[in-house]
């Protein structure tokens, strides 16, 4: 059985005081959930990592970051290393979000390097894959997923791939309110799992967690989670308020497979 994982990607939102308030609110709302059953991950901006780390220490909430560089240290102005993230209490790192591909020149090659760097430090990468609207309309969805998985996760050992979380985030569903239907999410996520079985083996493929991301809300999380290959969600906008994120987490936790 794969453990459910719900992560909140706060993107470039929340000052330090706002981040502390949100983390405290979530801690209060979610303290009853068992960390054995579900991974609940908060990914604030870098500036708030330290404070959020303190707020959620000794709670059932875990800390994530939104990106990182692939070197441990060096003259790389503006970058943050996995070593530094680990130091502040980070356990998960989002890699290759489509916004980074779109605005910051992220490629499969840099995603591959970052994924390996994160794994080297025993952190868990959440590797994002997904097609744009144009690619979907042109019938290229599976081809894009193949490219992202094949090249973004290139040369990972069986042990390494077993640690990875994959987030299927169709770009056309991010921040648009247009969630993929649960059938569309399932179809893409089954395809990803089949690819992993082809590149590694069936047992490993069945053990890897695949999240869905793109306009996830309390109203659609249950339907998505009921799909056999949807193991959780990567939530953007709805992770920015206590009520909506806590509702998503609680509802996801109730869907037993
Ligand atoms: P929204 O939930 O705001 O659509 O964002 C999804 C996302 O990009 C999470 O990483």
Coordinates of C-alpha atoms in Angstrom, one line a residue, residues 3-158:
X3 CA 1.1 6.1 1.8
X4 CA -1.0 9.1 0.9
X5 CA 1.0 12.4 0.5
X6 CA -0.6 15.8 0.4
X7 CA 1.8 18.7 -0.1
X8 CA 1.1 22.4 -0.1
X9 CA 3.2 24.4 -2.5
X10 CA 2.9 28.0 -1.2
X11 CA 4.8 29.3 -4.2
X12 CA 5.9 33.0 -3.8
X13 CA 3.3 33.8 -1.1
X14 CA 3.5 34.5 2.6
X15 CA 5.8 36.8 4.6
X16 CA 7.4 35.3 7.6
X17 CA 4.6 36.3 10.0
X18 CA 1.9 35.1 7.6
X19 CA 3.8 31.8 7.2
X20 CA 4.0 31.3 10.9
X21 CA 0.3 32.0 11.3
X22 CA -0.6 29.5 8.5
X23 CA 1.7 26.8 9.9
X24 CA 0.3 27.2 13.4
X25 CA -3.3 27.1 12.1
X26 CA -2.6 23.9 10.2
X27 CA -0.9 22.3 13.2
X28 CA -3.9 23.0 15.3
X29 CA -6.4 21.6 12.7
X30 CA -4.4 18.5 11.7
X31 CA -2.8 17.3 15.0
X32 CA -5.2 14.3 15.2
X33 CA -4.0 12.7 11.9
X34 CA -1.5 9.9 12.2
X35 CA 1.8 10.5 10.5
X36 CA 2.0 6.8 9.9
X37 CA -1.1 7.0 7.5
X38 CA -0.4 10.3 5.7
X39 CA 2.5 12.6 4.8
X40 CA 1.5 16.2 5.2
X41 CA 4.1 18.5 3.7
X42 CA 4.3 22.3 3.8
X43 CA 6.5 24.0 1.2
X44 CA 6.9 27.6 2.2
X45 CA 9.2 30.1 0.4
X46 CA 12.9 29.9 1.4
X47 CA 12.6 33.0 3.7
X48 CA 10.1 31.3 5.9
X49 CA 11.6 27.8 6.1
X50 CA 13.4 28.3 9.4
X51 CA 10.4 29.7 11.2
X52 CA 7.9 27.1 9.8
X53 CA 10.4 24.4 10.7
X54 CA 10.3 25.6 14.3
X55 CA 6.5 25.8 14.4
X56 CA 6.0 22.3 13.1
X57 CA 8.8 20.6 15.0
X58 CA 7.4 17.6 17.0
X59 CA 4.1 17.7 15.0
X60 CA 2.8 15.5 12.3
X61 CA 3.6 18.1 9.6
X62 CA 6.7 17.9 7.5
X63 CA 8.8 20.6 5.8
X64 CA 9.4 20.8 2.1
X65 CA 11.2 23.3 -0.2
X66 CA 10.1 24.5 -3.7
X67 CA 13.4 24.0 -5.5
X68 CA 17.2 23.7 -4.9
X69 CA 20.5 23.8 -6.7
X70 CA 22.5 20.6 -7.4
X71 CA 25.8 21.6 -5.8
X72 CA 26.4 21.4 -2.0
X73 CA 28.2 24.8 -1.9
X74 CA 30.1 27.2 -4.1
X75 CA 30.0 30.5 -5.9
X76 CA 26.5 30.2 -7.2
X77 CA 24.9 33.6 -6.3
X78 CA 21.2 33.3 -5.3
X79 CA 21.1 29.5 -5.1
X80 CA 20.3 27.3 -2.2
X81 CA 21.8 23.8 -1.8
X82 CA 20.2 20.6 -0.6
X83 CA 22.7 20.6 2.3
X84 CA 21.3 24.0 3.4
X85 CA 17.8 22.7 3.1
X86 CA 18.5 19.7 5.2
X87 CA 20.2 21.9 7.8
X88 CA 16.9 23.8 8.3
X89 CA 14.8 20.7 8.7
X90 CA 13.6 20.1 5.1
X91 CA 12.6 16.5 4.2
X92 CA 11.0 17.0 0.8
X93 CA 12.1 19.1 -2.2
X94 CA 9.8 20.0 -5.2
X95 CA 11.9 19.6 -8.4
X96 CA 11.0 20.7 -11.9
X97 CA 7.8 22.5 -11.2
X98 CA 6.3 23.7 -14.5
X99 CA 6.6 27.3 -13.4
X100 CA 10.3 26.7 -13.2
X101 CA 10.4 25.1 -16.6
X102 CA 8.3 28.0 -18.0
X103 CA 10.0 31.0 -16.4
X104 CA 13.4 29.9 -15.2
X105 CA 14.8 27.7 -17.9
X106 CA 14.5 24.4 -16.0
X107 CA 15.2 21.4 -18.3
X108 CA 15.0 17.7 -17.9
X109 CA 18.8 17.8 -17.6
X110 CA 18.8 20.2 -14.6
X111 CA 15.9 18.4 -13.1
X112 CA 17.9 15.2 -13.3
X113 CA 20.9 16.7 -11.6
X114 CA 18.8 18.3 -8.9
X115 CA 16.9 15.0 -8.2
X116 CA 20.2 13.2 -7.8
X117 CA 21.6 15.9 -5.5
X118 CA 18.5 15.8 -3.3
X119 CA 18.6 12.0 -3.1
X120 CA 22.3 12.1 -2.2
X121 CA 21.3 14.0 1.0
X122 CA 18.5 11.5 1.8
X123 CA 15.8 14.1 1.1
X124 CA 12.8 13.1 -0.9
X125 CA 12.3 14.8 -4.3
X126 CA 8.8 15.5 -5.6
X127 CA 9.5 15.5 -9.3
X128 CA 6.9 17.4 -11.4
X129 CA 5.9 16.3 -14.9
X130 CA 3.0 17.3 -17.1
X131 CA 1.9 18.5 -20.5
X132 CA 0.8 22.0 -21.6
X133 CA -2.6 22.7 -23.1
X134 CA -1.2 22.9 -26.6
X135 CA 0.6 19.6 -26.1
X136 CA -2.6 17.9 -24.9
X137 CA -4.6 19.4 -27.8
X138 CA -2.0 18.0 -30.3
X139 CA -2.3 14.6 -28.8
X140 CA 1.2 14.7 -27.3
X141 CA 0.4 14.1 -23.6
X142 CA 1.9 10.6 -23.4
X143 CA 5.0 11.6 -25.4
X144 CA 5.6 14.6 -23.0
X145 CA 5.2 12.3 -20.0
X146 CA 7.6 9.8 -21.5
X147 CA 10.2 12.5 -22.1
X148 CA 9.9 14.0 -18.6
X149 CA 10.1 10.6 -16.9
X150 CA 12.7 9.1 -19.1
X151 CA 15.1 12.1 -19.1
X152 CA 14.2 13.8 -15.8
X153 CA 14.8 10.6 -13.9
X154 CA 17.6 9.3 -16.1
X155 CA 20.1 6.9 -14.5
X156 CA 18.5 6.7 -11.1
X157 CA 19.2 3.3 -9.4
X158 CA 16.4 1.1 -8.3

